[in-house]
Amino acid sequence: MSQRKMLQFSTGALLFLLLWFGGPVLGEISDNFSQCLDFFYKKSPPTGINAAGYQPICQRYKNQYHFASLYHRQHRAPLFSAYILSSADGKRPNSTWMYEPQLAFSRASSEMKPFHTPMDNNVIESQAMLQDYKNSTYTKGHLNPSMHQKTKQNREATFTLTNIVPQKAGSNSGPWSILENEMLRKFKTYCNGSMYVITGAMPYTSEPRWINNRVSVPEYMWSAYCCPSYITNLPESVRPFFPTYAAVGRNDRNSGEEIVPINVKAKASVRGYDVRRMSLETLEGILAQRMAMPISLFHGKCQVEAF
């Protein structure tokens, strides 16, 4: 990347901080997932996320923790969800969408609950609602997809709006879906143990965009995995994908091509929603530039335990 483009990124990141957080950057959030640290490699959440307004959520459903999310209250959208990837033992469940009572009331249950009518105003103010997505041009984009969860209960737990960002259909059912399937295949074929995944959203560096004037829309999606234990006889073509790998996907077909180039030969329905595969270090560099945060996603960059 040229120095000029790096400067543009840095300037944009500073503007982003003013617009996105509405004030000075406050204390670092890196170790507040005390009830669900198992979903992070070496029980270590990402470090370097130093912005105010984030709420760590241990996603609890039917008296069990299923994954973790870092949620931004003001923008009613998660920055990321962290989970351990597993092969699904069944089909995608019928979606019963849920909300987080603990975001609305400090002493409320930490168990996600199905939406109902009417909803308390404190809930409406604290998080996204189903009606926010109605008549919008966006789908409900899972950060932790149900297809990456083993049991029916695991998969049902992903249907909470605290795990959702506004995602264009061309991305959600197109190149991003292909990436999710690729990750699953690599896990089943080459991993000997757990695959830790962190998937998130990257907001616009210019003026934020919204649906229903309430829910922030990301310009890009991103994802990274850590598979510290994998087979030793990896094919040459697969070696760059272990122990870590990452990707960034476009959520706006009109965005520039500095981060993710456009495949002009792609079919019209998915053109402009390309996904760029990259190293973990490249993704962390992009996040640092775009968000002015020295983010480190996996402890020790995910040490190697090949067998």
mmCIF file of C-alpha atoms in Angstrom:
data_model
loop_
_atom_site.group_PDB
_atom_site.id
_atom_site.type_symbol
_atom_site.label_atom_id
_atom_site.label_comp_id
_atom_site.label_asym_id
_atom_site.label_seq_id
_atom_site.Cartn_x
_atom_site.Cartn_y
_atom_site.Cartn_z
ATOM 1 C CA MET A 1 0.000 0.000 0.000
ATOM 2 C CA SER A 2 1.414 3.414 -0.911
ATOM 3 C CA GLN A 3 2.217 6.046 1.729
ATOM 4 C CA ARG A 4 -0.493 8.263 0.271
ATOM 5 C CA LYS A 5 -3.138 5.570 0.696
ATOM 6 C CA MET A 6 -1.858 4.790 4.199
ATOM 7 C CA LEU A 7 -2.286 8.461 5.072
ATOM 8 C CA GLN A 8 -5.805 8.416 3.630
ATOM 9 C CA PHE A 9 -6.633 5.408 5.773
ATOM 10 C CA SER A 10 -5.226 7.061 8.911
ATOM 11 C CA THR A 11 -7.106 10.299 8.295
ATOM 12 C CA GLY A 12 -10.289 8.368 7.652
ATOM 13 C CA ALA A 13 -9.781 6.366 10.836
ATOM 14 C CA LEU A 14 -9.505 9.518 12.932
ATOM 15 C CA LEU A 15 -12.690 10.889 11.392
ATOM 16 C CA PHE A 16 -14.329 7.528 12.021
ATOM 17 C CA LEU A 17 -13.492 7.708 15.723
ATOM 18 C CA LEU A 18 -15.161 11.083 16.068
ATOM 19 C CA LEU A 19 -18.276 10.058 14.186
ATOM 20 C CA TRP A 20 -18.552 6.479 15.398
ATOM 21 C CA PHE A 21 -17.909 6.907 19.100
ATOM 22 C CA GLY A 22 -18.990 10.515 19.572
ATOM 23 C CA GLY A 23 -16.225 11.264 22.041
ATOM 24 C CA PRO A 24 -12.777 10.333 23.334
ATOM 25 C CA VAL A 25 -11.478 6.777 23.308
ATOM 26 C CA LEU A 26 -11.727 5.174 26.745
ATOM 27 C CA GLY A 27 -10.599 2.009 28.526
ATOM 28 C CA GLU A 28 -9.527 -1.146 26.737
ATOM 29 C CA ILE A 29 -11.926 -4.081 26.539
ATOM 30 C CA SER A 30 -10.007 -7.324 26.352
ATOM 31 C CA ASP A 31 -10.750 -9.537 29.344
ATOM 32 C CA ASN A 32 -14.396 -9.087 30.309
ATOM 33 C CA PHE A 33 -15.804 -12.310 28.860
ATOM 34 C CA SER A 34 -15.177 -14.104 32.138
ATOM 35 C CA GLN A 35 -18.083 -16.547 31.739
ATOM 36 C CA CYS A 36 -17.271 -17.605 28.178
ATOM 37 C CA LEU A 37 -13.502 -17.479 27.720
ATOM 38 C CA ASP A 38 -13.518 -20.994 26.248
ATOM 39 C CA PHE A 39 -14.618 -19.564 22.893
ATOM 40 C CA PHE A 40 -11.290 -17.733 22.522
ATOM 41 C CA TYR A 41 -7.943 -19.344 21.720
ATOM 42 C CA LYS A 42 -5.999 -19.807 24.978
ATOM 43 C CA LYS A 43 -9.014 -18.248 26.731
ATOM 44 C CA SER A 44 -7.761 -14.858 25.515
ATOM 45 C CA PRO A 45 -10.176 -12.381 23.867
ATOM 46 C CA PRO A 46 -8.796 -9.991 21.233
ATOM 47 C CA THR A 47 -6.652 -7.180 22.576
ATOM 48 C CA GLY A 48 -6.286 -3.577 21.446
ATOM 49 C CA ILE A 49 -10.004 -2.734 21.246
ATOM 50 C CA ASN A 50 -10.010 0.507 23.188
ATOM 51 C CA ALA A 51 -13.254 2.254 22.319
ATOM 52 C CA ALA A 52 -16.088 3.181 24.634
ATOM 53 C CA GLY A 53 -19.593 1.855 24.209
ATOM 54 C CA TYR A 54 -18.843 -1.846 23.764
ATOM 55 C CA GLN A 55 -20.632 -4.520 25.796
ATOM 56 C CA PRO A 56 -19.162 -8.033 26.027
ATOM 57 C CA ILE A 57 -21.945 -10.621 25.794
ATOM 58 C CA CYS A 58 -21.653 -14.293 26.652
ATOM 59 C CA GLN A 59 -24.402 -15.640 24.429
ATOM 60 C CA ARG A 60 -26.499 -17.841 26.713
ATOM 61 C CA TYR A 61 -29.399 -20.001 25.531
ATOM 62 C CA LYS A 62 -31.217 -22.805 27.377
ATOM 63 C CA ASN A 63 -28.850 -22.500 30.333
ATOM 64 C CA GLN A 64 -25.709 -22.930 28.237
ATOM 65 C CA TYR A 65 -23.129 -20.567 26.739
ATOM 66 C CA HIS A 66 -22.785 -20.997 22.974
ATOM 67 C CA PHE A 67 -20.475 -18.173 21.775
ATOM 68 C CA ALA A 68 -19.346 -14.638 22.620
ATOM 69 C CA SER A 69 -20.069 -11.259 21.016
ATOM 70 C CA LEU A 70 -18.732 -7.744 21.501
ATOM 71 C CA TYR A 71 -21.714 -5.445 21.064
ATOM 72 C CA HIS A 72 -21.904 -1.684 20.488
ATOM 73 C CA ARG A 73 -24.962 -0.332 22.294
ATOM 74 C CA GLN A 74 -25.268 2.997 20.501
ATOM 75 C CA HIS A 75 -25.061 1.420 17.080
ATOM 76 C CA ARG A 76 -27.097 -1.670 17.974
ATOM 77 C CA ALA A 77 -24.710 -3.996 16.204
ATOM 78 C CA PRO A 78 -21.831 -6.311 17.170
ATOM 79 C CA LEU A 79 -18.203 -5.618 16.344
ATOM 80 C CA PHE A 80 -17.523 -9.359 16.338
ATOM 81 C CA SER A 81 -18.716 -12.787 17.419
ATOM 82 C CA ALA A 82 -16.247 -15.454 18.561
ATOM 83 C CA TYR A 83 -17.003 -19.162 18.458
ATOM 84 C CA ILE A 84 -15.591 -22.659 18.040
ATOM 85 C CA LEU A 85 -16.472 -24.078 14.651
ATOM 86 C CA SER A 86 -18.164 -27.491 14.456
ATOM 87 C CA SER A 87 -19.847 -29.534 11.740
ATOM 88 C CA ALA A 88 -23.635 -29.255 11.973
ATOM 89 C CA ASP A 89 -25.434 -32.488 12.847
ATOM 90 C CA GLY A 90 -28.652 -31.354 11.184
ATOM 91 C CA LYS A 91 -30.365 -28.728 9.088
ATOM 92 C CA ARG A 92 -30.709 -25.012 9.669
ATOM 93 C CA PRO A 93 -33.438 -24.587 12.316
ATOM 94 C CA ASN A 94 -36.594 -22.565 11.855
ATOM 95 C CA SER A 95 -35.520 -19.115 12.937
ATOM 96 C CA THR A 96 -37.005 -17.867 16.213
ATOM 97 C CA TRP A 97 -35.311 -14.519 16.590
ATOM 98 C CA MET A 98 -34.192 -13.449 20.057
ATOM 99 C CA TYR A 99 -32.993 -10.428 22.028
ATOM 100 C CA GLU A 100 -30.783 -9.806 25.097
ATOM 101 C CA PRO A 101 -32.651 -8.724 28.277
ATOM 102 C CA GLN A 102 -29.337 -7.898 29.975
ATOM 103 C CA LEU A 103 -28.721 -5.064 27.511
ATOM 104 C CA ALA A 104 -31.942 -3.381 28.639
ATOM 105 C CA PHE A 105 -31.864 -4.038 32.378
ATOM 106 C CA SER A 106 -28.714 -4.471 34.444
ATOM 107 C CA ARG A 107 -30.317 -7.092 36.693
ATOM 108 C CA ALA A 108 -32.155 -8.930 33.941
ATOM 109 C CA SER A 109 -31.543 -12.519 32.930
ATOM 110 C CA SER A 110 -28.422 -13.230 30.890
ATOM 111 C CA GLU A 111 -30.481 -15.713 28.864
ATOM 112 C CA MET A 112 -31.526 -14.602 25.359
ATOM 113 C CA LYS A 113 -35.298 -14.481 24.902
ATOM 114 C CA PRO A 114 -37.649 -14.674 21.872
ATOM 115 C CA PHE A 115 -39.087 -11.387 20.660
ATOM 116 C CA HIS A 116 -42.685 -10.750 21.663
ATOM 117 C CA THR A 117 -45.312 -8.036 21.339
ATOM 118 C CA PRO A 118 -45.254 -5.490 22.799
ATOM 119 C CA MET A 119 -41.554 -5.020 23.558
ATOM 120 C CA ASP A 120 -40.459 -2.896 26.518
ATOM 121 C CA ASN A 121 -39.100 0.483 25.437
ATOM 122 C CA ASN A 122 -35.829 -0.150 27.285
ATOM 123 C CA VAL A 123 -35.270 -3.184 25.076
ATOM 124 C CA ILE A 124 -36.105 -1.213 21.940
ATOM 125 C CA GLU A 125 -33.627 1.497 22.863
ATOM 126 C CA SER A 126 -30.825 -0.872 23.826
ATOM 127 C CA GLN A 127 -30.632 -3.111 20.752
ATOM 128 C CA ALA A 128 -31.833 -3.854 17.241
ATOM 129 C CA MET A 129 -35.404 -4.961 16.651
ATOM 130 C CA LEU A 130 -36.852 -7.151 13.906
ATOM 131 C CA GLN A 131 -38.771 -4.182 12.506
ATOM 132 C CA ASP A 132 -35.485 -2.359 11.925
ATOM 133 C CA TYR A 133 -34.813 -4.786 9.084
ATOM 134 C CA LYS A 134 -38.278 -4.634 7.541
ATOM 135 C CA ASN A 135 -38.472 -2.738 4.258
ATOM 136 C CA SER A 136 -34.693 -2.264 4.283
ATOM 137 C CA THR A 137 -32.396 -3.411 1.497
ATOM 138 C CA TYR A 138 -30.391 -5.575 3.910
ATOM 139 C CA THR A 139 -30.618 -9.143 5.144
ATOM 140 C CA LYS A 140 -29.843 -10.297 8.683
ATOM 141 C CA GLY A 141 -26.199 -11.294 8.374
ATOM 142 C CA HIS A 142 -24.958 -13.842 10.927
ATOM 143 C CA LEU A 143 -21.447 -13.283 12.257
ATOM 144 C CA ASN A 144 -21.585 -16.728 13.839
ATOM 145 C CA PRO A 145 -23.478 -18.714 11.171
ATOM 146 C CA SER A 146 -25.770 -21.540 12.235
ATOM 147 C CA MET A 147 -24.036 -23.875 9.761
ATOM 148 C CA HIS A 148 -20.858 -23.617 11.860
ATOM 149 C CA GLN A 149 -22.577 -24.961 14.989
ATOM 150 C CA LYS A 150 -22.979 -28.646 15.863
ATOM 151 C CA THR A 151 -26.275 -29.228 17.678
ATOM 152 C CA LYS A 152 -29.762 -27.914 17.043
ATOM 153 C CA GLN A 153 -29.543 -25.922 20.267
ATOM 154 C CA ASN A 154 -26.171 -24.466 19.218
ATOM 155 C CA ARG A 155 -27.643 -23.415 15.887
ATOM 156 C CA GLU A 156 -30.789 -21.926 17.424
ATOM 157 C CA ALA A 157 -28.606 -19.754 19.676
ATOM 158 C CA THR A 158 -27.141 -17.943 16.644
ATOM 159 C CA PHE A 159 -30.534 -16.376 15.904
ATOM 160 C CA THR A 160 -30.106 -13.410 18.211
ATOM 161 C CA LEU A 161 -29.874 -9.919 16.752
ATOM 162 C CA THR A 162 -26.782 -9.327 18.878
ATOM 163 C CA ASN A 163 -25.072 -11.735 16.436
ATOM 164 C CA ILE A 164 -26.426 -9.934 13.366
ATOM 165 C CA VAL A 165 -25.352 -7.039 11.152
ATOM 166 C CA PRO A 166 -27.122 -5.550 8.104
ATOM 167 C CA GLN A 167 -25.663 -7.470 5.158
ATOM 168 C CA LYS A 168 -26.485 -7.168 1.485
ATOM 169 C CA ALA A 169 -28.050 -10.290 -0.021
ATOM 170 C CA GLY A 170 -25.399 -10.357 -2.759
ATOM 171 C CA SER A 171 -22.781 -10.857 -0.039
ATOM 172 C CA ASN A 172 -24.779 -12.960 2.418
ATOM 173 C CA SER A 173 -25.886 -15.621 -0.070
ATOM 174 C CA GLY A 174 -22.977 -15.135 -2.468
ATOM 175 C CA PRO A 175 -19.202 -14.846 -1.912
ATOM 176 C CA TRP A 176 -19.512 -14.651 1.878
ATOM 177 C CA SER A 177 -21.494 -17.891 1.977
ATOM 178 C CA ILE A 178 -18.813 -19.523 -0.197
ATOM 179 C CA LEU A 179 -16.162 -18.412 2.323
ATOM 180 C CA GLU A 180 -18.125 -19.908 5.233
ATOM 181 C CA ASN A 181 -18.355 -23.230 3.387
ATOM 182 C CA GLU A 182 -14.610 -23.146 2.623
ATOM 183 C CA MET A 183 -13.816 -22.677 6.310
ATOM 184 C CA LEU A 184 -16.007 -25.626 7.216
ATOM 185 C CA ARG A 185 -14.315 -27.859 4.640
ATOM 186 C CA LYS A 186 -10.837 -26.907 5.859
ATOM 187 C CA PHE A 187 -11.856 -27.676 9.418
ATOM 188 C CA LYS A 188 -13.242 -31.109 8.566
ATOM 189 C CA THR A 189 -10.326 -32.037 6.301
ATOM 190 C CA TYR A 190 -7.239 -30.673 8.027
ATOM 191 C CA CYS A 191 -7.866 -29.688 11.660
ATOM 192 C CA ASN A 192 -7.037 -32.207 14.382
ATOM 193 C CA GLY A 193 -8.613 -30.158 17.147
ATOM 194 C CA SER A 194 -10.582 -26.974 17.635
ATOM 195 C CA MET A 195 -10.909 -24.188 15.090
ATOM 196 C CA TYR A 196 -11.407 -20.831 16.800
ATOM 197 C CA VAL A 197 -13.208 -18.263 14.655
ATOM 198 C CA ILE A 198 -13.740 -14.538 15.106
ATOM 199 C CA THR A 199 -16.022 -12.861 12.556
ATOM 200 C CA GLY A 200 -16.828 -9.186 12.586
ATOM 201 C CA ALA A 201 -17.982 -6.036 10.860
ATOM 202 C CA MET A 202 -16.008 -3.026 9.680
ATOM 203 C CA PRO A 203 -17.901 0.287 9.698
ATOM 204 C CA TYR A 204 -17.534 3.094 7.210
ATOM 205 C CA THR A 205 -14.694 5.521 7.913
ATOM 206 C CA SER A 206 -16.731 8.396 6.546
ATOM 207 C CA GLU A 207 -20.232 9.242 7.732
ATOM 208 C CA PRO A 208 -21.876 6.170 9.323
ATOM 209 C CA ARG A 209 -24.786 4.548 7.490
ATOM 210 C CA TRP A 210 -27.892 3.174 9.118
ATOM 211 C CA ILE A 211 -31.061 1.186 8.631
ATOM 212 C CA ASN A 212 -34.156 2.725 10.214
ATOM 213 C CA ASN A 213 -31.871 5.448 11.629
ATOM 214 C CA ARG A 214 -30.970 2.959 14.353
ATOM 215 C CA VAL A 215 -28.721 0.098 13.247
ATOM 216 C CA SER A 216 -25.236 0.751 11.877
ATOM 217 C CA VAL A 217 -24.405 -0.754 8.475
ATOM 218 C CA PRO A 218 -20.878 -2.148 7.949
ATOM 219 C CA GLU A 219 -18.914 -1.395 4.799
ATOM 220 C CA TYR A 220 -17.039 -4.699 5.062
ATOM 221 C CA MET A 221 -17.319 -8.065 6.777
ATOM 222 C CA TRP A 222 -14.199 -9.801 8.085
ATOM 223 C CA SER A 223 -13.330 -13.193 9.511
ATOM 224 C CA ALA A 224 -10.286 -15.035 10.841
ATOM 225 C CA TYR A 225 -9.660 -18.512 12.175
ATOM 226 C CA CYS A 226 -7.055 -20.213 14.342
ATOM 227 C CA CYS A 227 -6.483 -23.959 13.986
ATOM 228 C CA PRO A 228 -3.432 -24.639 16.207
ATOM 229 C CA SER A 229 -3.534 -28.418 15.750
ATOM 230 C CA TYR A 230 -3.603 -29.744 12.189
ATOM 231 C CA ILE A 231 -2.261 -32.601 10.076
ATOM 232 C CA THR A 232 1.419 -32.509 9.171
ATOM 233 C CA ASN A 233 1.047 -33.687 5.568
ATOM 234 C CA LEU A 234 -0.795 -30.621 4.356
ATOM 235 C CA PRO A 235 -0.946 -30.319 0.572
ATOM 236 C CA GLU A 236 1.323 -27.556 -0.720
ATOM 237 C CA SER A 237 -1.695 -25.543 -1.881
ATOM 238 C CA VAL A 238 -3.225 -25.609 1.608
ATOM 239 C CA ARG A 239 -0.183 -24.744 3.724
ATOM 240 C CA PRO A 240 -0.758 -20.953 3.608
ATOM 241 C CA PHE A 241 -4.139 -21.504 5.278
ATOM 242 C CA PHE A 242 -2.688 -22.897 8.555
ATOM 243 C CA PRO A 243 -2.579 -22.337 11.418
ATOM 244 C CA THR A 244 -4.359 -19.049 10.681
ATOM 245 C CA TYR A 245 -6.090 -17.404 7.790
ATOM 246 C CA ALA A 246 -8.444 -14.491 7.258
ATOM 247 C CA ALA A 247 -10.676 -12.707 4.788
ATOM 248 C CA VAL A 248 -12.479 -9.426 4.162
ATOM 249 C CA GLY A 249 -15.715 -9.203 2.203
ATOM 250 C CA ARG A 250 -17.362 -6.228 0.565
ATOM 251 C CA ASN A 251 -20.819 -5.208 1.840
ATOM 252 C CA ASP A 252 -21.091 -2.203 -0.482
ATOM 253 C CA ARG A 253 -20.615 -2.768 -4.205
ATOM 254 C CA ASN A 254 -19.850 0.958 -4.633
ATOM 255 C CA SER A 255 -16.925 1.063 -2.190
ATOM 256 C CA GLY A 256 -13.394 1.641 -3.425
ATOM 257 C CA GLU A 257 -11.071 -1.245 -4.245
ATOM 258 C CA GLU A 258 -8.179 -0.424 -1.877
ATOM 259 C CA ILE A 259 -9.056 -3.318 0.448
ATOM 260 C CA VAL A 260 -11.006 -5.745 -1.747
ATOM 261 C CA PRO A 261 -10.791 -5.590 -5.576
ATOM 262 C CA ILE A 262 -13.896 -6.209 -7.688
ATOM 263 C CA ASN A 263 -14.144 -9.155 -10.049
ATOM 264 C CA VAL A 264 -15.792 -7.514 -13.051
ATOM 265 C CA LYS A 265 -16.468 -10.961 -14.551
ATOM 266 C CA ALA A 266 -18.685 -12.068 -11.654
ATOM 267 C CA LYS A 267 -22.383 -12.483 -12.353
ATOM 268 C CA ALA A 268 -24.471 -9.371 -11.806
ATOM 269 C CA SER A 269 -26.200 -10.562 -8.636
ATOM 270 C CA VAL A 270 -22.924 -10.852 -6.705
ATOM 271 C CA ARG A 271 -20.673 -8.408 -8.557
ATOM 272 C CA GLY A 272 -19.127 -5.957 -6.122
ATOM 273 C CA TYR A 273 -19.538 -8.243 -3.103
ATOM 274 C CA ASP A 274 -16.174 -9.938 -3.520
ATOM 275 C CA VAL A 275 -14.207 -11.602 -0.720
ATOM 276 C CA ARG A 276 -10.435 -11.256 -0.487
ATOM 277 C CA ARG A 277 -8.505 -14.017 1.294
ATOM 278 C CA MET A 278 -5.445 -12.869 3.245
ATOM 279 C CA SER A 279 -3.110 -13.629 6.118
ATOM 280 C CA LEU A 280 -4.062 -12.900 9.720
ATOM 281 C CA GLU A 281 -1.373 -10.213 9.839
ATOM 282 C CA THR A 282 -2.830 -8.475 6.779
ATOM 283 C CA LEU A 283 -6.312 -8.417 8.302
ATOM 284 C CA GLU A 284 -5.031 -7.049 11.596
ATOM 285 C CA GLY A 285 -3.167 -4.351 9.678
ATOM 286 C CA ILE A 286 -6.347 -3.351 7.859
ATOM 287 C CA LEU A 287 -8.317 -3.235 11.118
ATOM 288 C CA ALA A 288 -5.598 -1.130 12.726
ATOM 289 C CA GLN A 289 -5.658 1.364 9.860
ATOM 290 C CA ARG A 290 -9.422 1.532 9.498
ATOM 291 C CA MET A 291 -10.308 1.647 13.180
ATOM 292 C CA ALA A 292 -7.173 3.207 14.702
ATOM 293 C CA MET A 293 -6.859 0.232 17.064
ATOM 294 C CA PRO A 294 -3.867 -2.147 17.309
ATOM 295 C CA ILE A 295 -6.130 -5.205 17.322
ATOM 296 C CA SER A 296 -4.625 -8.653 17.956
ATOM 297 C CA LEU A 297 -7.216 -11.361 17.371
ATOM 298 C CA PHE A 298 -5.500 -14.526 18.641
ATOM 299 C CA HIS A 299 -3.102 -14.984 21.550
ATOM 300 C CA GLY A 300 0.446 -15.404 20.302
ATOM 301 C CA LYS A 301 -0.839 -15.327 16.702
ATOM 302 C CA CYS A 302 -2.123 -18.897 17.273
ATOM 303 C CA GLN A 303 0.903 -21.064 18.010
ATOM 304 C CA VAL A 304 1.518 -24.156 15.894
ATOM 305 C CA GLU A 305 0.793 -27.624 17.258
ATOM 306 C CA ALA A 306 1.119 -29.754 14.124
ATOM 307 C CA PHE A 307 1.007 -33.562 14.414
#
